[in-house]
Coordinates of C-alpha atoms in Angstrom, one line a residue:
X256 CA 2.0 -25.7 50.3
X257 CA 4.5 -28.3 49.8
X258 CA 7.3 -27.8 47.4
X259 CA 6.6 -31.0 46.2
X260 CA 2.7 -30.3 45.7
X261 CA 3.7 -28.7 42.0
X262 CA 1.5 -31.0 40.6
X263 CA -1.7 -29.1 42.0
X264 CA -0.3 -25.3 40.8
X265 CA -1.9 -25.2 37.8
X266 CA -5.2 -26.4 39.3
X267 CA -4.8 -23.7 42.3
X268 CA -4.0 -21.4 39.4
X269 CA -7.0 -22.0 37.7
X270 CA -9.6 -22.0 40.4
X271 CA -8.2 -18.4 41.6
X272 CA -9.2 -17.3 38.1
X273 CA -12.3 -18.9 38.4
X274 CA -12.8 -17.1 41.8
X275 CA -11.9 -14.0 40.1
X276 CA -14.5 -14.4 37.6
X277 CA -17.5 -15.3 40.2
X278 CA -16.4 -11.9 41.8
X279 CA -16.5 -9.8 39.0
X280 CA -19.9 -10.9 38.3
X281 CA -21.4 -9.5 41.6
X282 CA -19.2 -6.8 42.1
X283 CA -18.1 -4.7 39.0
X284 CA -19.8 -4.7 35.7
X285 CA -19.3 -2.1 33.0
X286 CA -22.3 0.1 32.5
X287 CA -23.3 -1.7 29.2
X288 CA -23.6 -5.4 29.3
X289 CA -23.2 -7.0 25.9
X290 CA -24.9 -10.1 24.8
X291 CA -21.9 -11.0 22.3
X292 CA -18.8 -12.3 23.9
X293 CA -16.0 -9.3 25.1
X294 CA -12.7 -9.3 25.4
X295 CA -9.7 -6.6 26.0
X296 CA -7.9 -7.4 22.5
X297 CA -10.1 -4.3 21.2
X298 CA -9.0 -2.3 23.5
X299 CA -5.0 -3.2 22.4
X300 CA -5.7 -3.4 18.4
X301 CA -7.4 0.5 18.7
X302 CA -4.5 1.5 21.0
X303 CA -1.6 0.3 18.7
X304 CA -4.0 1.2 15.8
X305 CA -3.4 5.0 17.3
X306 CA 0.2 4.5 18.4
X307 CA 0.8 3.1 14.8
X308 CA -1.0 5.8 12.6
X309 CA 1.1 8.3 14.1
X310 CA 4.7 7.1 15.3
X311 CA 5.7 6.9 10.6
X312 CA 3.9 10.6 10.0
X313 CA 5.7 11.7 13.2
X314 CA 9.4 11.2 11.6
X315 CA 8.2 12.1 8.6
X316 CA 6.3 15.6 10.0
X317 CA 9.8 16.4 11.8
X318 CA 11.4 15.7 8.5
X319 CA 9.8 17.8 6.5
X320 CA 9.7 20.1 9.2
X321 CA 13.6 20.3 9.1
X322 CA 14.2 20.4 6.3
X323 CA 12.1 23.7 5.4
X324 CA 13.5 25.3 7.7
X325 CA 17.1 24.6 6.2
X326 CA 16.2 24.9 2.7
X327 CA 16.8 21.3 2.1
X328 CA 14.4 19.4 -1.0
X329 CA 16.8 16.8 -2.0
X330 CA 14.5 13.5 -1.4
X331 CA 12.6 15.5 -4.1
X332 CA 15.4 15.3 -6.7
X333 CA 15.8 12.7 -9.7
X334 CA 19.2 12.2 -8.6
X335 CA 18.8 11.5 -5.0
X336 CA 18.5 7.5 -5.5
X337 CA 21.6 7.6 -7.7
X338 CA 24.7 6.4 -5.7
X339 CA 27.4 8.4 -7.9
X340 CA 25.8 11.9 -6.8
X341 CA 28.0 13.3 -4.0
X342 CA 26.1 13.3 -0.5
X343 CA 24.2 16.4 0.0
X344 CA 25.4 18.2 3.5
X345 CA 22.0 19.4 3.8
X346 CA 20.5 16.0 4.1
X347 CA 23.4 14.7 6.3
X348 CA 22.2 17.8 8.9
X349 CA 18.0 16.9 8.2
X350 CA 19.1 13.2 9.2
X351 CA 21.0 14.1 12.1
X352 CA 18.3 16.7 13.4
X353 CA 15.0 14.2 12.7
X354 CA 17.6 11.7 14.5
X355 CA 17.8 13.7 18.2
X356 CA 14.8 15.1 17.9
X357 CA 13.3 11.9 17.5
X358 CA 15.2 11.2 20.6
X359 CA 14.6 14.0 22.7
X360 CA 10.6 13.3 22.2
X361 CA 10.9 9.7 23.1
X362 CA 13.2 10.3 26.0
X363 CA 10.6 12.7 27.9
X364 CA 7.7 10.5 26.9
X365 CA 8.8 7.6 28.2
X366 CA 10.8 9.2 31.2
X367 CA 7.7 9.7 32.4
X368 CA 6.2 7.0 32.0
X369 CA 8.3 4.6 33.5
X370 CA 7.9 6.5 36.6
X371 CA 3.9 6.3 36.2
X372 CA 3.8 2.5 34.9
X373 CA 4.5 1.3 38.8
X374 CA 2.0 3.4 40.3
X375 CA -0.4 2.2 37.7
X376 CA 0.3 -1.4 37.3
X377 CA 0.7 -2.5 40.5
X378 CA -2.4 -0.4 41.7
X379 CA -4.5 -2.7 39.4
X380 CA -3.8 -5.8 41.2
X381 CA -6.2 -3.8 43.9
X382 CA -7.9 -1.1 42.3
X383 CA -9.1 -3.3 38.9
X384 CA -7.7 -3.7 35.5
X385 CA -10.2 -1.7 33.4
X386 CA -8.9 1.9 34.8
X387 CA -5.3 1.4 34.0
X388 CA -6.9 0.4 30.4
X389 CA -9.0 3.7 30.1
X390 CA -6.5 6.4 31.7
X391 CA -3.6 6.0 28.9
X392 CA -6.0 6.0 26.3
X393 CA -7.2 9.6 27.5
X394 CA -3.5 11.2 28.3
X395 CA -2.6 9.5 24.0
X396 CA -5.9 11.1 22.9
X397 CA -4.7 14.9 24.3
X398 CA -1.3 14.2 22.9
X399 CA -2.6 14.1 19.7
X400 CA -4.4 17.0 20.0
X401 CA -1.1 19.0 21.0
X402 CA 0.0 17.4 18.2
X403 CA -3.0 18.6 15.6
X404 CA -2.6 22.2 17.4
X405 CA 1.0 22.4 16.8
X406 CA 0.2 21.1 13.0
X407 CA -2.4 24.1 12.4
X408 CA -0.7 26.9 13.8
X409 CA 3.0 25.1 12.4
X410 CA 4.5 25.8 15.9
X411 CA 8.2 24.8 16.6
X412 CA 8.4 21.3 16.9
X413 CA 9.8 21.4 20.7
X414 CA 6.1 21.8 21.1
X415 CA 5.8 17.9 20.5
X416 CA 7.4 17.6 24.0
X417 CA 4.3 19.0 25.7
X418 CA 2.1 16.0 24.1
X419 CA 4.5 13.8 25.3
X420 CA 4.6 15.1 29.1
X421 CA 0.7 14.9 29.0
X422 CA 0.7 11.4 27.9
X423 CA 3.9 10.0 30.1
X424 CA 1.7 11.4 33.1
X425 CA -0.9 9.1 32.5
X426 CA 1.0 6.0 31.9
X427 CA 1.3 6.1 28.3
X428 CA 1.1 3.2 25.7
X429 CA 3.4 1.0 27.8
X430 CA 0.3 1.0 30.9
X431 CA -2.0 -0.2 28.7
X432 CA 0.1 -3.2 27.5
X433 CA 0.5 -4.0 31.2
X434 CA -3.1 -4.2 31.9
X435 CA -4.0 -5.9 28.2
X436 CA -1.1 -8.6 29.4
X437 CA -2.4 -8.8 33.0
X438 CA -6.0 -9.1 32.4
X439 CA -5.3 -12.1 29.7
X440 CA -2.9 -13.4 32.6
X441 CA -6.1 -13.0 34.6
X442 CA -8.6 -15.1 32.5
X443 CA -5.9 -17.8 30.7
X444 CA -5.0 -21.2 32.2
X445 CA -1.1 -22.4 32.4
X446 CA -1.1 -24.2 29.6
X447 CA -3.3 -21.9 27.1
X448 CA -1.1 -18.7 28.4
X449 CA 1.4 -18.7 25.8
X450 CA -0.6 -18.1 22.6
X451 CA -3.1 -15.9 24.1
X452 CA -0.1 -13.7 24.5
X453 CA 0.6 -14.2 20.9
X454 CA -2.5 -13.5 20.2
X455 CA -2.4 -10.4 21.9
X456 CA 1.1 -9.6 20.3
X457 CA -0.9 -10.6 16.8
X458 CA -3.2 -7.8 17.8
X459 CA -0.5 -5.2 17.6
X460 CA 0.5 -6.1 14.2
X461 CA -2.8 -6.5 12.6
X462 CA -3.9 -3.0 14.0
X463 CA -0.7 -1.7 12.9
X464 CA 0.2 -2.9 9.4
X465 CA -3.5 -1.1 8.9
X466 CA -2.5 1.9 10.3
X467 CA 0.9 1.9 8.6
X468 CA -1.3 1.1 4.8
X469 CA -3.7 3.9 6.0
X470 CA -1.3 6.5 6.9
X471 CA 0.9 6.4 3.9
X472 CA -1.8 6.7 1.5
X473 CA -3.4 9.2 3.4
X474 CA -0.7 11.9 3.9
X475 CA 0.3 11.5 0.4
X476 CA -3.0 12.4 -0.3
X477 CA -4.5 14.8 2.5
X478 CA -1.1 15.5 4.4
X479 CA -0.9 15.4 8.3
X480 CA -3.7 16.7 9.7
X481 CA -6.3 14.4 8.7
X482 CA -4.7 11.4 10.0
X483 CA -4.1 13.2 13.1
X484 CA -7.9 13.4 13.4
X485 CA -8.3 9.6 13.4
X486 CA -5.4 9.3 15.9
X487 CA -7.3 11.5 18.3
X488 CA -10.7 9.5 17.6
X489 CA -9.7 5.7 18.2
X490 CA -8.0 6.4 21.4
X491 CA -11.3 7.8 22.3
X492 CA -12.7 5.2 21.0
X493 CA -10.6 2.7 22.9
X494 CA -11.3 4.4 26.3
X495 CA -14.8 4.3 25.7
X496 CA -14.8 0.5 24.8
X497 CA -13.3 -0.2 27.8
X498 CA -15.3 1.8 30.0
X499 CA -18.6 0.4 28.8
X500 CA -17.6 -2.8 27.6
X501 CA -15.2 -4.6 29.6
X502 CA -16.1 -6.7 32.6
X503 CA -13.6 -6.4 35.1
X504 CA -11.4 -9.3 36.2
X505 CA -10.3 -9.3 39.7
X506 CA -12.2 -7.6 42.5
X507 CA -11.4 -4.2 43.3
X508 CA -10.8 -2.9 46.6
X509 CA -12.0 0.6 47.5
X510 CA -9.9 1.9 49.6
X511 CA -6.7 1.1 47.2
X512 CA -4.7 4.3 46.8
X513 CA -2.2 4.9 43.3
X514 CA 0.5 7.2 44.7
X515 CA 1.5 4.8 47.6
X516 CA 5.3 3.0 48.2
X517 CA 3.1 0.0 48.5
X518 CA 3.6 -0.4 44.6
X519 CA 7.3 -0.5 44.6
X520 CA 7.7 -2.8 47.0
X521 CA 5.0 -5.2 45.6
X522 CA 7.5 -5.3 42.6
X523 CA 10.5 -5.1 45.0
X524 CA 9.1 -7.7 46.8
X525 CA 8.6 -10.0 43.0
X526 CA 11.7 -9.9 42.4
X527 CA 13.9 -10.0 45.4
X528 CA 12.4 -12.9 46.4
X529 CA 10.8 -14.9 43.6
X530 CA 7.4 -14.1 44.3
X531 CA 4.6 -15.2 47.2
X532 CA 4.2 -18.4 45.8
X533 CA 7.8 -19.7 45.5
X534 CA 8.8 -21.8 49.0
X535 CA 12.0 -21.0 50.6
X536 CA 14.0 -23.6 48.4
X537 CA 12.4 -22.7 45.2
X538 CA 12.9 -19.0 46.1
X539 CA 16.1 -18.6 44.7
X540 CA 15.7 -20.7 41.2
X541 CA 12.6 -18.3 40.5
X542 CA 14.5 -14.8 41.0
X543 CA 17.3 -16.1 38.8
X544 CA 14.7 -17.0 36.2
X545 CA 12.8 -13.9 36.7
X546 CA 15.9 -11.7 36.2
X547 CA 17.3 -13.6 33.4
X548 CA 13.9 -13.7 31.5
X549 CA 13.6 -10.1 32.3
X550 CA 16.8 -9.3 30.8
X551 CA 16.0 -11.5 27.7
X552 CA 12.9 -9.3 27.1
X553 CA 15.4 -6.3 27.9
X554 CA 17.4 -7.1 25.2
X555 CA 15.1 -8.4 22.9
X556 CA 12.3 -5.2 22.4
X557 CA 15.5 -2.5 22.7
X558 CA 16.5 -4.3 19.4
X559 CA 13.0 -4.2 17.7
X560 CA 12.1 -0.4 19.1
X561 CA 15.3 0.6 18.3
X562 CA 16.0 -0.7 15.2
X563 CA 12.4 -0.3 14.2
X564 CA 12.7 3.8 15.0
X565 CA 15.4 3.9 12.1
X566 CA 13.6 2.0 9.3
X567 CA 11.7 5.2 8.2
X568 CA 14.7 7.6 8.3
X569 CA 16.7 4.6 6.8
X570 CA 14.3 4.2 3.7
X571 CA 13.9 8.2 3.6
X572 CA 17.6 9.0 2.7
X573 CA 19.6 7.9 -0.1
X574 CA 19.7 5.4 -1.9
X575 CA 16.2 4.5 -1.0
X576 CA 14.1 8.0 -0.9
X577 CA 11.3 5.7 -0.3
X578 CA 8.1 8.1 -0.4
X579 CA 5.0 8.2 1.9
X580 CA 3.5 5.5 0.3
X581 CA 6.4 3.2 -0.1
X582 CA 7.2 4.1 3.8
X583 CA 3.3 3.1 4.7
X584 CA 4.0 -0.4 2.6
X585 CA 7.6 -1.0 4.5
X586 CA 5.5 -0.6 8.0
X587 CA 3.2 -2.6 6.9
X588 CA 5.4 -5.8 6.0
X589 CA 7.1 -5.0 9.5
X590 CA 3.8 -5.3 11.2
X591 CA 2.5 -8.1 9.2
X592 CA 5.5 -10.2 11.3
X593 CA 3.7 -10.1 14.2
X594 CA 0.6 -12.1 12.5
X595 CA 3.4 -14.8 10.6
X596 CA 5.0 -15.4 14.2
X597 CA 1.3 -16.3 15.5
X598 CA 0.5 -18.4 13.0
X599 CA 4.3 -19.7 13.4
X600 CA 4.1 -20.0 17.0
X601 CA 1.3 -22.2 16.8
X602 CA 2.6 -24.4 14.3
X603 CA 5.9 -24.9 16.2
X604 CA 4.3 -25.3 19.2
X605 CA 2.9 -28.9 18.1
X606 CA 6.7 -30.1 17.6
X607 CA 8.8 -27.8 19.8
X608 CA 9.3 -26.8 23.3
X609 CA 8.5 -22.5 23.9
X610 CA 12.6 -22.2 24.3
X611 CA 13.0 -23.7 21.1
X612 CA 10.3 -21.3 19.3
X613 CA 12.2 -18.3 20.8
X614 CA 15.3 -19.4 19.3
X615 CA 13.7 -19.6 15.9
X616 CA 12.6 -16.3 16.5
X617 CA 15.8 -14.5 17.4
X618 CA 17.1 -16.4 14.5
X619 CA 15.3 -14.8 12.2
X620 CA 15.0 -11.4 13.7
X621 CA 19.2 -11.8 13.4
X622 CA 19.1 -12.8 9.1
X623 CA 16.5 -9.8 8.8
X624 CA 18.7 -7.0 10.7
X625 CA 21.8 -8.7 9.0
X626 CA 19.8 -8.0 5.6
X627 CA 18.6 -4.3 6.1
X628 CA 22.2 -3.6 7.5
X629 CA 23.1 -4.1 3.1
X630 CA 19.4 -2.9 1.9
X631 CA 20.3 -0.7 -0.9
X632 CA 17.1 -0.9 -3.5
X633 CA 13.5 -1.2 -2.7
X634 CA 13.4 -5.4 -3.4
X635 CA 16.4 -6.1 -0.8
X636 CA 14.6 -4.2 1.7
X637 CA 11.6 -5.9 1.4
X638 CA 13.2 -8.9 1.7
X639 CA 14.7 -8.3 4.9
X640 CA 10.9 -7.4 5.9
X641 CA 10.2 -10.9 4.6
X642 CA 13.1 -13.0 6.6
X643 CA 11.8 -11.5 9.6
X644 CA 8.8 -13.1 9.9
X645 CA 8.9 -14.9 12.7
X646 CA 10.8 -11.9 14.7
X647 CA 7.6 -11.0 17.0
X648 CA 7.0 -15.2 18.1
X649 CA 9.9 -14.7 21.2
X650 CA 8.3 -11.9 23.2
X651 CA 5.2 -13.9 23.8
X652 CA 6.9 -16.6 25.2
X653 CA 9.2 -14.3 27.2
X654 CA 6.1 -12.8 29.0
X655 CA 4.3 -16.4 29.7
X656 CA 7.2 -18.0 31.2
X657 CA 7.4 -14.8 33.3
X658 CA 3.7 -14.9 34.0
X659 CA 3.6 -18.5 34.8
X660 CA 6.5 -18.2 37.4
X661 CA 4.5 -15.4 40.3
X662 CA 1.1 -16.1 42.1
X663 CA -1.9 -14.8 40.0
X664 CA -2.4 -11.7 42.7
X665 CA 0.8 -10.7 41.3
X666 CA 0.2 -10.2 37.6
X667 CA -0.2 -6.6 37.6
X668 CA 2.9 -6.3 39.6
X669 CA 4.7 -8.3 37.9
X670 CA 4.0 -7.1 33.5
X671 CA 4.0 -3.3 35.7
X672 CA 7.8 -4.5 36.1
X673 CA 7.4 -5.8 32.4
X674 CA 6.2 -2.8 31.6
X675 CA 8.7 -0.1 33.5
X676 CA 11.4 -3.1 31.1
X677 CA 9.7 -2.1 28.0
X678 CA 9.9 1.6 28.5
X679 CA 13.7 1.0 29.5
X680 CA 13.7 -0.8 26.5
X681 CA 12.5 2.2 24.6
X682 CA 14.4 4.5 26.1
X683 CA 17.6 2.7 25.8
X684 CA 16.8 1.8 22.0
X685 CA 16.0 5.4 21.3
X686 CA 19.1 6.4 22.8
X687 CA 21.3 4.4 21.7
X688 CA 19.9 3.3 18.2
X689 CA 19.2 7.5 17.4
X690 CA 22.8 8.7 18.5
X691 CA 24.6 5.9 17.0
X692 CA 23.2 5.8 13.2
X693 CA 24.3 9.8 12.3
X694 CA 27.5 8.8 14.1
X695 CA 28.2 5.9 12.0
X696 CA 26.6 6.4 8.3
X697 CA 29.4 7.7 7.0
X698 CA 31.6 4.5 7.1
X699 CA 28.7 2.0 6.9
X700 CA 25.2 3.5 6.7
X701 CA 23.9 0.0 7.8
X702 CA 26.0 -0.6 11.1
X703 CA 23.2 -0.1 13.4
X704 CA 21.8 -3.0 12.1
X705 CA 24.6 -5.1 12.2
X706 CA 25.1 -4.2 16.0
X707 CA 21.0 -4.7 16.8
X708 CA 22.0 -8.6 15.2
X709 CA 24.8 -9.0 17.2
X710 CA 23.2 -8.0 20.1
X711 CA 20.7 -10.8 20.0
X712 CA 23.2 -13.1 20.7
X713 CA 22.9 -12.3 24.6
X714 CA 19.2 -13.4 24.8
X715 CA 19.8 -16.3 22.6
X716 CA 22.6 -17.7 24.7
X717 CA 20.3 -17.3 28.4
X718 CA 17.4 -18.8 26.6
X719 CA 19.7 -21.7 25.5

């Protein structure tokens, strides 16, 4: 192909999908064929539904966890919301402690992962989509039943790290977004791409402003346990829909193998030289783009996982001592951005170019953080909740302008790279995020914040 012949992409684009689809149909269907139209945002919405439930009872089991074991009841005190009381030491430690070992539990989980996410992703360009979709649900649901075993018997919480290693070795949450992202890469045209993205990304916060109303309410009333139940259940659940519902979408090959070097390089490959489809000339202009949307999305979901990780230990302490229930509502209105930024994207898209909606976004992410970094009673809180509405609108137009840039054999490689990115992302916004609140609260409990804002000033300025 020409370089000039860009006029035809989007038509080769879509008749590879449509050649995908043919084959699908006479190769691979799942064992149950429904007469009702099926798609893979069930299989997301029950994932994050799962990944949701638990992530707010998890800081809250190691908190109360800690502070047992040192003696320490103070978020149970009439006093604790009252600024003029002197800072309790023993709740300075429970922070600290809930803090690292918040940190060490991410840090092995998604260690692991990010070495199985290339294996994984790139494997479903040959293998298929729906296995990448059905292993990660398995390795989440025997996590949580570590978990539920180290609830009954009360074992030390390093036990938490064993659920962790059994879900990073089967790709973890991260693998499933790659295939949910790659299969709607698989059956979208150019032009629909972006908000089927969103609409994926809308998924995740519908599932999990449920889970986060659920969950509060529910350990206030029944504690842990119970909830830990229905963790274990819908990521059964979503492995089973997948499995019997989902019709495939590209043709798998046989005689594809998972631990190969093939899978590196096909990412290597991506981005070293801009992808199969770029020419020679265009090369070049698509690795820049590729790395410097890539870094965007770097820099973007490190700021939401990292400051997103300190909203419940944030609203726990002083002068908040927000409860379960308040805790659940407060994760809620977080999730509930991720449905305003679809409904925003789509509005804004009638008037404004993709760039211009992710500007928007980060503008609004930055007033939120800016607002929480001051958040000192319940209503100011929740209003930073509600500045940040639009917050979730700039991923989805990170990953179509990446998608839209490689050939559509490379989708899996490529959001596997995406993928590997957003466990970085984790990683780096756990580590950092985690160490750098106990080490600052005592100047300016809110400087974590301020730094997340500032940080968006990077992506803002490459998108510009």
């Amino acid at each position: 192909m020409q370089p000039s012949s860009t006029s035809t992409l989007p038509i080769l684009a879509d008749s590879k999908e449509a050649v995908n689809d043919v084959s699908t149909t006479r190769s691979v269907r799942p064992p149950f064929t429904c007469p009702l139209p099926v798609a893979v945002e069930p299989v997301m919405f029950l994932s994050m539904f799962s990944l949701a439930l638990q992530a707010p009872l998890v800081t809250q089991y190691l908190w109360d966890r800690i502070s047992e074991d040192l003696g320490y009841n103070g978020s149970k005190r009439s006093e604790c919301s009252n600024s003029s009381v002197p800072l309790d030491p023993l709740q300075k430690e429970v922070e600290t402690l809930t803090a690292h070992w918040n940190l060490y539990i991410n840090l092995w989980g998604f260690s692991l992962g990010l070495f199985m996410v290339p294996f994984l992703g790139s494997w479903s360009d040959l293998a298929g989509r729906r296995p990448v979709l059905i292993l990660p649900n398995l390795g989440l649901a025997l996590q949580a039943g570590v978990y539920l075993v180290v609830m009954y018997l009360k074992l030390p919480v390093v036990y938490f790290l064993v659920g962790r290693l059994l879900s990073g070795l089967s790709g973890d949450f991260n693998t499933i977004l790659a295939g949910c992202f790659a299969y709607m890469a698989d059956t979208s045209n150019r032009r629909s791409r972006t908000f089927k993205m969103a609409v994926l990304e809308a998924c995740l916060g519908l599932s999990g402003m449920l889970a986060s109303i659920i969950g509060g309410q529910w350990r206030q009333a029944q504690g842990y346990i119970n909830p830990f139940w229905l963790v274990l259940a819908t990521n059964l659940a979503s492995a089973l829909y997948a499995y019997l519902f989902v019709r495939e979408s590209v043709l798998p090959d046989p005689s594809a193998k998972l631990f190969t070097t093939r899978h590196h390089k096909a990412i290597w490959h991506l981005y070293s030289t801009g992808g199969s489809s770029s020419s020679e000339d265009s090369g070049r202009f698509h690795r820049c783009k590729l790395w410097l949307y890539t870094l965007c999305f770097f820099l973007v979901v490190a700021v939401h996982s990292g400051s997103r990780e300190l909203f419940v230990l944030y609203e726990l302490s002083s002068p908040l001592c927000w409860g379960p229930t308040l805790i659940g509502y407060g994760s809620a209105a977080q999730h509930l951005s991720y449905l305003s930024s679809l409904l925003g994207l789509r509005v804004m898209q009638y008037c404004l170019e993709d760039s211009w909606v992710a500007l928007v976004a980060l503008a609004s992410n930055f007033i939120g953080l800016v607002v929480f970094s001051v958040a000192d009673t319940t209503q100011l809180m929740f209003t930073g909740y509600g500045l940040s509405f639009l917050l979730m609108a700039v991923t989805p137009v990170i990953r179509s302008k990446l998608s839209k840039l490689v050939d559509p054999s490379e989708q899996g490689a490529l959001f596997a790279a995406v993928a590997c990115v957003e466990s970085l992302c984790y990683l780096a916004g756990s580590g950092v995020f985690n160490s750098l609140y106990p080490a600052t609260r005592h100047f300016m409990k809110g400087f974590t914040f301020i730094f997340a804002a500032l940080i968006l000033f990077i992506p803002a300025g490459i998108i510009w």
